[in-house]
């Protein structure tokens, strides 16, 4: 069977990110879950309690993942270098994201990773899950199709299930064409910088006309995240925004006075 860039290499491009995990035991159990399926990258955002003996106990020998786990204060720094983010959530909320089941989510994550992209799978806090703002940064959400009246799996079990689906992808993997090295998709840091510029320009051209920008911003996020723009494409968009801002500036009633 062909293995493309090597199934290990693809899986090593996938980060499992636990966002604000509450129980150190779940961190350890997640490490074990990943290790059994050949995934190696665990990341923690603002864990309540880590390192912790309970985490090591439940890792059951997968301590290397815990020792290597970067701990970040915010999701921003975690997502900066990644090019595809999928948020695991039991609930649909806010402006709707594309919703995938674990199999389709794993297939999308694996294909992206195998082509050389960097993937983040985001898992939420045990009590509160992922916040709306956290999900809004994702390209799509993955929902494990549990029953409506009891939909939350244990955090580490949700991790296990995704890790298993990714393992199946790796075992079945055919060679994948690498991404266009000359024009790779932009990292999420650059995408966020673009969003900041876009919001600023929409203000400058008075696009919102007094309405709250929130819903429009959510929809525009969805649109641009779906498109997965490259750095070059973002540069063109920045250029357009800069010109729009310049024209808005010229159109101000006092503009000629200042020239
Ligand atoms: N009460 C929280 C559940 C948190 S469970 C909520 O309603 O969102 C902890 C994490 O496990 C979730 O944030 C999610 O990342 C993952 N998870 C649990 N059940 C899931 C499901 N059915 N589908 C997708 N992810 C799930």
mmCIF file of C-alpha atoms in Angstrom, residues 44-204:
data_model
loop_
_atom_site.group_PDB
_atom_site.id
_atom_site.type_symbol
_atom_site.label_atom_id
_atom_site.label_comp_id
_atom_site.label_asym_id
_atom_site.label_seq_id
_atom_site.Cartn_x
_atom_site.Cartn_y
_atom_site.Cartn_z
ATOM 1 C CA UNK A 44 -2.683 22.761 26.333
ATOM 2 C CA UNK A 45 -4.281 26.177 26.528
ATOM 3 C CA UNK A 46 -4.605 27.566 30.063
ATOM 4 C CA UNK A 47 -4.975 24.213 31.861
ATOM 5 C CA UNK A 48 -6.371 24.650 35.387
ATOM 6 C CA UNK A 49 -3.780 22.336 36.893
ATOM 7 C CA UNK A 50 -0.693 21.097 35.009
ATOM 8 C CA UNK A 51 1.759 19.376 35.414
ATOM 9 C CA UNK A 52 0.020 17.109 37.888
ATOM 10 C CA UNK A 53 0.548 13.598 39.256
ATOM 11 C CA UNK A 54 -2.999 12.642 38.269
ATOM 12 C CA UNK A 55 -2.203 13.462 34.643
ATOM 13 C CA UNK A 56 0.857 11.234 34.716
ATOM 14 C CA UNK A 57 -1.070 8.436 36.406
ATOM 15 C CA UNK A 58 -3.757 8.371 33.713
ATOM 16 C CA UNK A 59 -1.251 8.762 30.886
ATOM 17 C CA UNK A 60 -0.243 5.206 31.791
ATOM 18 C CA UNK A 61 3.190 5.438 30.213
ATOM 19 C CA UNK A 62 2.388 8.017 27.536
ATOM 20 C CA UNK A 63 4.288 10.546 29.666
ATOM 21 C CA UNK A 64 6.440 11.646 26.735
ATOM 22 C CA UNK A 65 3.424 13.429 25.236
ATOM 23 C CA UNK A 66 2.780 15.198 28.526
ATOM 24 C CA UNK A 67 6.419 16.211 28.943
ATOM 25 C CA UNK A 68 6.501 17.571 25.410
ATOM 26 C CA UNK A 69 3.105 19.315 25.634
ATOM 27 C CA UNK A 70 3.443 23.063 25.069
ATOM 28 C CA UNK A 71 1.316 25.103 27.473
ATOM 29 C CA UNK A 72 -0.085 28.303 25.993
ATOM 30 C CA UNK A 73 -1.875 31.139 27.747
ATOM 31 C CA UNK A 74 -4.232 31.876 24.867
ATOM 32 C CA UNK A 75 -5.661 30.204 21.804
ATOM 33 C CA UNK A 76 -4.138 32.951 19.615
ATOM 34 C CA UNK A 77 -0.586 31.721 19.993
ATOM 35 C CA UNK A 78 -1.725 28.126 19.588
ATOM 36 C CA UNK A 79 -3.447 28.744 16.268
ATOM 37 C CA UNK A 80 -0.878 31.161 14.849
ATOM 38 C CA UNK A 81 0.997 28.624 12.725
ATOM 39 C CA UNK A 82 -1.831 26.282 11.868
ATOM 40 C CA UNK A 83 -3.630 26.300 8.531
ATOM 41 C CA UNK A 84 -6.730 24.252 9.381
ATOM 42 C CA UNK A 85 -8.625 24.354 12.677
ATOM 43 C CA UNK A 86 -11.496 22.018 13.528
ATOM 44 C CA UNK A 87 -13.489 22.567 16.734
ATOM 45 C CA UNK A 88 -15.032 19.594 18.512
ATOM 46 C CA UNK A 89 -18.375 20.522 19.987
ATOM 47 C CA UNK A 90 -21.449 18.670 21.108
ATOM 48 C CA UNK A 91 -23.603 21.710 20.551
ATOM 49 C CA UNK A 92 -24.324 23.797 17.502
ATOM 50 C CA UNK A 93 -24.170 27.471 18.347
ATOM 51 C CA UNK A 94 -23.950 31.026 17.103
ATOM 52 C CA UNK A 95 -23.507 31.548 13.374
ATOM 53 C CA UNK A 96 -23.349 28.029 12.082
ATOM 54 C CA UNK A 97 -20.136 26.467 10.936
ATOM 55 C CA UNK A 98 -19.930 23.593 8.515
ATOM 56 C CA UNK A 99 -20.629 20.560 10.633
ATOM 57 C CA UNK A 100 -18.778 17.303 10.064
ATOM 58 C CA UNK A 101 -19.062 13.936 11.735
ATOM 59 C CA UNK A 102 -15.832 12.476 13.142
ATOM 60 C CA UNK A 103 -15.160 10.390 10.035
ATOM 61 C CA UNK A 104 -15.497 13.309 7.640
ATOM 62 C CA UNK A 105 -13.615 15.582 10.072
ATOM 63 C CA UNK A 106 -10.739 13.129 10.332
ATOM 64 C CA UNK A 107 -10.632 12.730 6.561
ATOM 65 C CA UNK A 108 -10.413 16.492 6.093
ATOM 66 C CA UNK A 109 -7.782 16.880 8.819
ATOM 67 C CA UNK A 110 -5.716 13.974 7.524
ATOM 68 C CA UNK A 111 -5.794 15.101 3.886
ATOM 69 C CA UNK A 112 -4.685 18.596 4.912
ATOM 70 C CA UNK A 113 -1.910 17.251 7.149
ATOM 71 C CA UNK A 114 -0.733 14.766 4.520
ATOM 72 C CA UNK A 115 -0.403 17.607 2.005
ATOM 73 C CA UNK A 116 1.896 19.411 4.450
ATOM 74 C CA UNK A 117 -0.584 21.706 6.236
ATOM 75 C CA UNK A 118 -0.723 22.115 10.005
ATOM 76 C CA UNK A 119 -3.955 21.066 11.671
ATOM 77 C CA UNK A 120 -5.333 21.921 15.111
ATOM 78 C CA UNK A 121 -8.175 19.912 16.627
ATOM 79 C CA UNK A 122 -9.724 21.942 19.427
ATOM 80 C CA UNK A 123 -11.402 20.305 22.406
ATOM 81 C CA UNK A 124 -13.239 22.389 24.995
ATOM 82 C CA UNK A 125 -13.454 22.625 28.749
ATOM 83 C CA UNK A 126 -15.329 19.785 30.473
ATOM 84 C CA UNK A 127 -18.103 21.983 31.806
ATOM 85 C CA UNK A 128 -18.424 24.782 29.301
ATOM 86 C CA UNK A 129 -17.061 23.333 26.058
ATOM 87 C CA UNK A 130 -15.616 25.677 23.434
ATOM 88 C CA UNK A 131 -16.782 29.292 23.580
ATOM 89 C CA UNK A 132 -18.490 30.911 20.587
ATOM 90 C CA UNK A 133 -15.425 33.032 19.896
ATOM 91 C CA UNK A 134 -13.222 29.955 19.936
ATOM 92 C CA UNK A 135 -15.466 28.088 17.498
ATOM 93 C CA UNK A 136 -15.610 31.167 15.259
ATOM 94 C CA UNK A 137 -11.890 30.712 14.599
ATOM 95 C CA UNK A 138 -12.396 27.234 13.227
ATOM 96 C CA UNK A 139 -12.889 26.222 9.606
ATOM 97 C CA UNK A 140 -15.536 23.712 10.609
ATOM 98 C CA UNK A 141 -16.885 21.980 13.675
ATOM 99 C CA UNK A 142 -16.924 18.271 14.329
ATOM 100 C CA UNK A 143 -19.881 16.854 16.220
ATOM 101 C CA UNK A 144 -19.920 13.305 17.468
ATOM 102 C CA UNK A 145 -23.518 12.292 16.746
ATOM 103 C CA UNK A 146 -24.548 11.491 20.307
ATOM 104 C CA UNK A 147 -28.177 11.495 21.524
ATOM 105 C CA UNK A 148 -29.816 14.925 21.931
ATOM 106 C CA UNK A 149 -30.692 14.642 25.598
ATOM 107 C CA UNK A 150 -27.226 13.458 26.754
ATOM 108 C CA UNK A 151 -24.785 14.694 24.159
ATOM 109 C CA UNK A 152 -21.489 15.319 26.009
ATOM 110 C CA UNK A 153 -18.823 12.656 25.972
ATOM 111 C CA UNK A 154 -16.003 12.691 28.465
ATOM 112 C CA UNK A 155 -13.227 14.912 27.081
ATOM 113 C CA UNK A 156 -10.607 12.153 26.756
ATOM 114 C CA UNK A 157 -13.140 9.827 25.149
ATOM 115 C CA UNK A 158 -13.924 12.453 22.529
ATOM 116 C CA UNK A 159 -10.163 12.705 21.907
ATOM 117 C CA UNK A 160 -9.934 8.902 21.617
ATOM 118 C CA UNK A 161 -12.673 8.772 19.052
ATOM 119 C CA UNK A 162 -11.081 11.407 16.805
ATOM 120 C CA UNK A 163 -7.655 9.799 17.232
ATOM 121 C CA UNK A 164 -9.107 6.446 16.173
ATOM 122 C CA UNK A 165 -10.685 7.938 13.047
ATOM 123 C CA UNK A 166 -7.360 9.588 12.178
ATOM 124 C CA UNK A 167 -5.604 6.269 12.643
ATOM 125 C CA UNK A 168 -8.000 4.651 10.168
ATOM 126 C CA UNK A 169 -7.216 7.429 7.693
ATOM 127 C CA UNK A 170 -3.493 6.840 8.164
ATOM 128 C CA UNK A 171 -3.844 3.086 7.663
ATOM 129 C CA UNK A 172 -5.821 3.609 4.451
ATOM 130 C CA UNK A 173 -3.738 6.510 3.184
ATOM 131 C CA UNK A 174 -2.834 6.729 -0.484
ATOM 132 C CA UNK A 175 -0.122 9.114 -1.707
ATOM 133 C CA UNK A 176 -1.226 12.737 -1.489
ATOM 134 C CA UNK A 177 -0.101 15.583 -3.697
ATOM 135 C CA UNK A 178 1.778 18.117 -1.565
ATOM 136 C CA UNK A 179 0.444 21.673 -1.353
ATOM 137 C CA UNK A 180 1.726 24.294 -3.741
ATOM 138 C CA UNK A 181 4.945 25.166 -1.939
ATOM 139 C CA UNK A 182 5.145 28.531 -3.692
ATOM 140 C CA UNK A 183 1.691 29.562 -2.461
ATOM 141 C CA UNK A 184 0.714 27.689 0.703
ATOM 142 C CA UNK A 185 -2.432 28.587 2.672
ATOM 143 C CA UNK A 186 -1.891 31.419 5.143
ATOM 144 C CA UNK A 187 -1.515 30.620 8.819
ATOM 145 C CA UNK A 188 -4.356 31.636 11.109
ATOM 146 C CA UNK A 189 -2.258 34.490 12.514
ATOM 147 C CA UNK A 190 -2.208 36.108 9.064
ATOM 148 C CA UNK A 191 -5.908 35.378 8.624
ATOM 149 C CA UNK A 192 -6.653 37.149 11.930
ATOM 150 C CA UNK A 193 -4.541 40.129 10.860
ATOM 151 C CA UNK A 194 -6.606 40.267 7.667
ATOM 152 C CA UNK A 195 -9.866 40.173 9.658
ATOM 153 C CA UNK A 196 -8.668 43.065 11.830
ATOM 154 C CA UNK A 197 -7.919 45.086 8.667
ATOM 155 C CA UNK A 198 -11.285 44.160 7.159
ATOM 156 C CA UNK A 199 -13.242 45.259 10.263
ATOM 157 C CA UNK A 200 -11.293 48.521 10.306
ATOM 158 C CA UNK A 201 -12.043 49.173 6.626
ATOM 159 C CA UNK A 202 -15.734 48.349 6.996
ATOM 160 C CA UNK A 203 -15.795 51.013 9.713
ATOM 161 C CA UNK A 204 -13.938 53.491 7.523
#
